[in-house]
Amino acid sequence: SQQGEEDPQALSIQEGENATMNCSYKTSINNLQWYRQNSGRGLVHLILIRSNEREKHSGRLRVTLDTSKKSSSLLITASRAADTASYFCATWGGSYIPTFGRGTSLIVHP
Amino acid sequence: GAVVSQHPSWVICKSGTSVKIECRSLDFQATTMFWYRQFPKQSLMLMATSNEGSKATYEQGVEKDKFLINHASLTLSTLTVTSAHPEDSSFYICSARDKGVGAEAFFGQGTRLTVV
């Protein structure tokens, strides 16, 4: 069961630019998490935002959550070539089963 | 965060053989484990949810006789792909959740299965 939908599906930027990815979901959630996946590798947890939070920061990452619009955004500031990866949002609802979106493929050109 | 170890990281097997993938929570007790499958450039699709000591709950369309899941202890779950075929080739990822409502889930490194 797939709930989150990331937008855009692919994003190509230059080093130093900011990258913004969006995630929309359909049902009520308890929290939403963003993950990063390098090609052919496992998932790396980036940040968790709870349903009663609106914004969280972690280093160059900024996540917002708008429960009224059922959407979240991930902003990576001052991007680096090493940020090239796929980024997924995962939502946790009442069942506490993480459900993933399709992901955004980010390419940062040096 | 907590560590989930998945083994092997990659495996190549012949058609018709079975492959076992292990998922271990190293520093916490995982009452619930999830198994996902990911095709190239696709999202993670939940295959099944397993709770320690009970039968796994499979998602619609996932053959339970083909993908055997055993959650024998609070730190170990295994996924066995039986009579593997080339179409079973995929990336399999496990996730383990600690006790407590709303506990965060942690992911293994994934296993790349190639059936030849």
Short mmCIF file of C-alpha atoms in Angstrom, two decimals:
data_model
loop_
_atom_site.label_atom_id
_atom_site.label_comp_id
_atom_site.label_asym_id
_atom_site.label_seq_id
_atom_site.Cartn_x
_atom_site.Cartn_y
_atom_site.Cartn_z
CA SER A 1 0.00 0.00 0.00
CA GLN A 2 1.64 3.19 -1.19
CA GLN A 3 0.47 6.48 0.22
CA GLY A 4 3.09 9.15 -0.24
CA GLU A 5 3.71 10.70 -3.61
CA GLU A 6 6.89 12.68 -4.14
CA ASP A 7 7.21 15.50 -6.57
CA PRO A 8 9.17 15.98 -8.73
CA GLN A 9 10.14 12.46 -9.72
CA ALA A 10 13.50 13.71 -10.90
CA LEU A 11 15.48 16.84 -10.10
CA SER A 12 18.77 17.96 -11.60
CA ILE A 13 20.63 20.95 -10.14
CA GLN A 14 24.09 22.46 -9.83
CA GLU A 15 26.21 22.26 -6.73
CA GLY A 16 25.43 25.09 -4.36
CA GLU A 17 21.81 25.38 -5.39
CA ASN A 18 18.93 24.43 -3.14
CA ALA A 19 16.83 21.35 -3.82
CA THR A 20 13.19 21.13 -2.83
CA MET A 21 11.17 17.95 -2.90
CA ASN A 22 7.53 17.59 -2.01
CA CYS A 23 5.50 14.72 -0.65
CA SER A 24 1.74 14.41 -0.58
CA TYR A 25 -0.25 11.78 1.24
CA LYS A 26 -3.85 10.73 1.47
CA THR A 27 -4.83 9.73 4.99
CA SER A 28 -4.16 10.98 8.50
CA ILE A 29 -0.69 10.35 9.82
CA ASN A 30 1.13 10.21 13.13
CA ASN A 31 4.44 11.18 11.69
CA LEU A 32 6.29 11.50 8.43
CA GLN A 33 9.89 10.63 7.77
CA TRP A 34 12.30 11.38 4.96
CA TYR A 35 14.88 8.86 3.82
CA ARG A 36 17.76 8.90 1.44
CA GLN A 37 18.86 5.99 -0.71
CA ASN A 38 22.02 5.84 -2.74
CA SER A 39 21.82 3.68 -5.84
CA GLY A 40 21.40 0.03 -4.94
CA ARG A 41 21.87 0.66 -1.24
CA GLY A 42 19.73 0.64 1.88
CA LEU A 43 17.80 3.52 3.35
CA VAL A 44 19.31 6.22 5.51
CA HIS A 45 16.96 8.00 7.88
CA LEU A 46 17.18 11.76 7.49
CA ILE A 47 14.53 13.38 9.62
CA LEU A 48 11.25 12.65 11.38
CA ILE A 49 8.49 15.19 11.78
CA ARG A 50 5.47 14.49 13.95
CA SER A 51 1.93 15.42 13.03
CA ASN A 52 1.85 18.24 15.59
CA GLU A 53 5.03 19.82 14.23
CA ARG A 54 5.22 22.23 11.33
CA GLU A 55 8.93 22.51 10.65
CA LYS A 56 12.18 20.79 11.61
CA HIS A 57 15.79 21.44 10.79
CA SER A 58 18.79 19.18 10.71
CA GLY A 59 21.99 20.61 9.32
CA ARG A 60 21.34 21.56 5.69
CA LEU A 61 17.95 19.87 5.77
CA ARG A 62 14.67 21.61 6.41
CA VAL A 63 11.38 19.73 6.52
CA THR A 64 7.94 21.25 6.68
CA LEU A 65 4.64 19.55 7.28
CA ASP A 66 1.20 20.89 6.42
CA THR A 67 -1.39 18.45 7.73
CA SER A 68 -4.26 20.51 6.34
CA LYS A 69 -2.88 20.02 2.83
CA LYS A 70 -1.52 16.56 3.63
CA SER A 71 1.87 17.51 2.28
CA SER A 72 5.48 17.81 3.35
CA SER A 73 8.56 19.30 1.77
CA LEU A 74 12.24 18.55 2.11
CA LEU A 75 14.68 21.36 1.38
CA ILE A 76 18.38 20.67 0.98
CA THR A 77 20.33 23.89 1.06
CA ALA A 78 23.70 24.48 -0.58
CA SER A 79 23.58 21.10 -2.26
CA ARG A 80 26.69 19.03 -2.89
CA ALA A 81 27.48 16.37 -5.45
CA ALA A 82 27.41 13.86 -2.59
CA ASP A 83 23.71 14.65 -2.09
CA THR A 84 22.97 12.82 -5.34
CA ALA A 85 20.55 10.05 -4.35
CA SER A 86 16.90 9.12 -4.27
CA TYR A 87 14.79 10.66 -1.52
CA PHE A 88 11.66 9.03 -0.15
CA CYS A 89 9.02 10.16 2.25
CA ALA A 90 7.36 7.58 4.45
CA THR A 91 4.20 8.08 6.41
CA TRP A 92 3.12 6.41 9.61
CA GLY A 93 -0.59 6.15 10.23
CA GLY A 94 -2.64 4.37 12.83
CA SER A 95 -1.17 1.01 11.93
CA TYR A 96 2.40 2.32 12.39
CA ILE A 97 3.48 0.61 9.18
CA PRO A 98 5.80 2.85 7.17
CA THR A 99 4.37 3.47 3.72
CA PHE A 100 6.58 4.92 1.02
CA GLY A 101 6.11 7.20 -1.92
CA ARG A 102 7.76 6.75 -5.32
CA GLY A 103 10.70 8.93 -4.45
CA THR A 104 12.53 11.84 -6.03
CA SER A 105 15.76 11.16 -7.86
CA LEU A 106 18.14 14.05 -7.20
CA ILE A 107 21.24 14.66 -9.27
CA VAL A 108 23.63 17.38 -8.16
CA HIS A 109 26.17 18.32 -10.81
CA PRO A 110 29.59 19.39 -9.55
CA GLY B 1 19.81 5.50 15.77
CA ALA B 2 19.38 1.80 16.28
CA VAL B 3 21.09 -0.67 13.99
CA VAL B 4 19.41 -3.23 11.79
CA SER B 5 21.71 -5.68 10.07
CA GLN B 6 20.60 -7.47 6.94
CA HIS B 7 22.51 -10.36 5.45
CA PRO B 8 23.56 -11.11 2.79
CA SER B 9 23.93 -7.78 1.03
CA TRP B 10 23.81 -9.50 -2.32
CA VAL B 11 23.20 -13.02 -3.57
CA ILE B 12 23.09 -14.75 -6.93
CA CYS B 13 21.24 -18.03 -7.17
CA LYS B 14 20.04 -20.46 -9.79
CA SER B 15 16.41 -20.77 -10.79
CA GLY B 16 14.56 -23.25 -8.64
CA THR B 17 16.70 -22.84 -5.57
CA SER B 18 15.73 -21.13 -2.32
CA VAL B 19 17.41 -18.15 -0.74
CA LYS B 20 17.25 -17.03 2.88
CA ILE B 21 17.71 -13.41 3.91
CA GLU B 22 18.28 -12.50 7.55
CA CYS B 23 17.32 -9.33 9.34
CA ARG B 24 18.65 -8.66 12.82
CA SER B 25 18.08 -5.83 15.22
CA LEU B 26 21.41 -5.40 16.95
CA ASP B 27 20.70 -3.17 19.89
CA PHE B 28 16.98 -3.29 20.46
CA GLN B 29 14.14 -5.74 20.56
CA ALA B 30 12.06 -5.63 17.42
CA THR B 31 8.54 -6.66 18.16
CA THR B 32 7.57 -5.93 14.59
CA MET B 33 9.55 -6.36 11.39
CA PHE B 34 8.61 -5.36 7.87
CA TRP B 35 9.81 -6.74 4.58
CA TYR B 36 9.85 -4.60 1.47
CA ARG B 37 10.66 -5.24 -2.14
CA GLN B 38 12.03 -2.61 -4.49
CA PHE B 39 12.34 -2.84 -8.26
CA PRO B 40 14.83 -0.59 -10.08
CA LYS B 41 13.89 3.06 -9.88
CA GLN B 42 10.71 2.18 -8.01
CA SER B 43 9.49 2.74 -4.50
CA LEU B 44 9.55 0.28 -1.64
CA MET B 45 6.53 -1.97 -1.70
CA LEU B 46 5.52 -3.58 1.57
CA MET B 47 5.44 -7.35 1.27
CA ALA B 48 4.58 -8.44 4.78
CA THR B 49 4.55 -7.49 8.43
CA SER B 50 5.70 -9.93 11.05
CA ASN B 51 5.33 -9.89 14.78
CA GLU B 52 7.53 -12.01 16.98
CA GLY B 53 6.01 -15.39 17.68
CA SER B 54 3.10 -15.10 15.29
CA LYS B 55 2.43 -15.63 11.60
CA ALA B 56 3.29 -12.87 9.19
CA THR B 57 0.61 -10.73 7.61
CA TYR B 58 1.11 -10.56 3.87
CA GLU B 59 0.06 -7.73 1.60
CA GLN B 60 -2.37 -8.44 -1.20
CA GLY B 61 -0.69 -10.10 -4.15
CA VAL B 62 2.27 -11.44 -2.18
CA GLU B 63 2.45 -15.25 -2.20
CA LYS B 64 3.02 -16.42 1.34
CA ASP B 65 4.13 -19.87 0.18
CA LYS B 66 6.78 -18.32 -2.00
CA PHE B 67 8.03 -15.72 0.43
CA LEU B 68 8.32 -17.48 3.77
CA ILE B 69 8.78 -15.21 6.75
CA ASN B 70 9.86 -16.41 10.16
CA HIS B 71 10.10 -13.99 13.08
CA ALA B 72 11.46 -16.47 15.59
CA SER B 73 12.87 -14.07 18.13
CA LEU B 74 12.78 -10.42 19.10
CA THR B 75 16.00 -9.79 17.21
CA LEU B 76 15.72 -11.95 14.12
CA SER B 77 13.40 -12.28 11.17
CA THR B 78 14.11 -14.25 8.03
CA LEU B 79 12.68 -14.08 4.53
CA THR B 80 13.07 -17.18 2.39
CA VAL B 81 12.41 -16.90 -1.31
CA THR B 82 11.46 -20.42 -2.31
CA SER B 83 11.93 -21.89 -5.79
CA ALA B 84 13.29 -18.60 -7.00
CA HIS B 85 12.76 -17.47 -10.58
CA PRO B 86 14.34 -14.61 -12.54
CA GLU B 87 11.27 -12.44 -11.92
CA ASP B 88 12.02 -12.64 -8.20
CA SER B 89 15.23 -10.72 -8.82
CA SER B 90 14.89 -7.54 -6.84
CA PHE B 91 16.16 -5.52 -3.91
CA TYR B 92 14.71 -6.69 -0.60
CA ILE B 93 14.83 -4.47 2.49
CA CYS B 94 13.80 -5.26 6.03
CA SER B 95 12.75 -2.84 8.71
CA ALA B 96 12.49 -3.36 12.44
CA ARG B 97 10.43 -1.44 14.93
CA ASP B 98 11.10 -1.19 18.61
CA LYS B 99 8.47 -1.73 21.27
CA GLY B 100 6.01 0.97 22.04
CA VAL B 101 3.31 2.66 20.08
CA GLY B 102 4.72 5.09 17.55
CA ALA B 103 8.24 3.73 17.82
CA GLU B 104 10.50 4.57 14.93
CA ALA B 105 11.34 1.90 12.38
CA PHE B 106 14.94 1.31 11.31
CA PHE B 107 16.02 -0.19 8.02
CA GLY B 108 18.54 -2.77 7.01
CA GLN B 109 21.05 -2.27 4.23
CA GLY B 110 19.04 -4.31 1.78
CA THR B 111 19.76 -7.49 -0.16
CA ARG B 112 20.21 -7.53 -3.91
CA LEU B 113 18.87 -10.87 -5.19
CA THR B 114 19.68 -11.97 -8.71
CA VAL B 115 18.18 -15.21 -9.96
CA VAL B 116 19.85 -16.64 -13.05
#
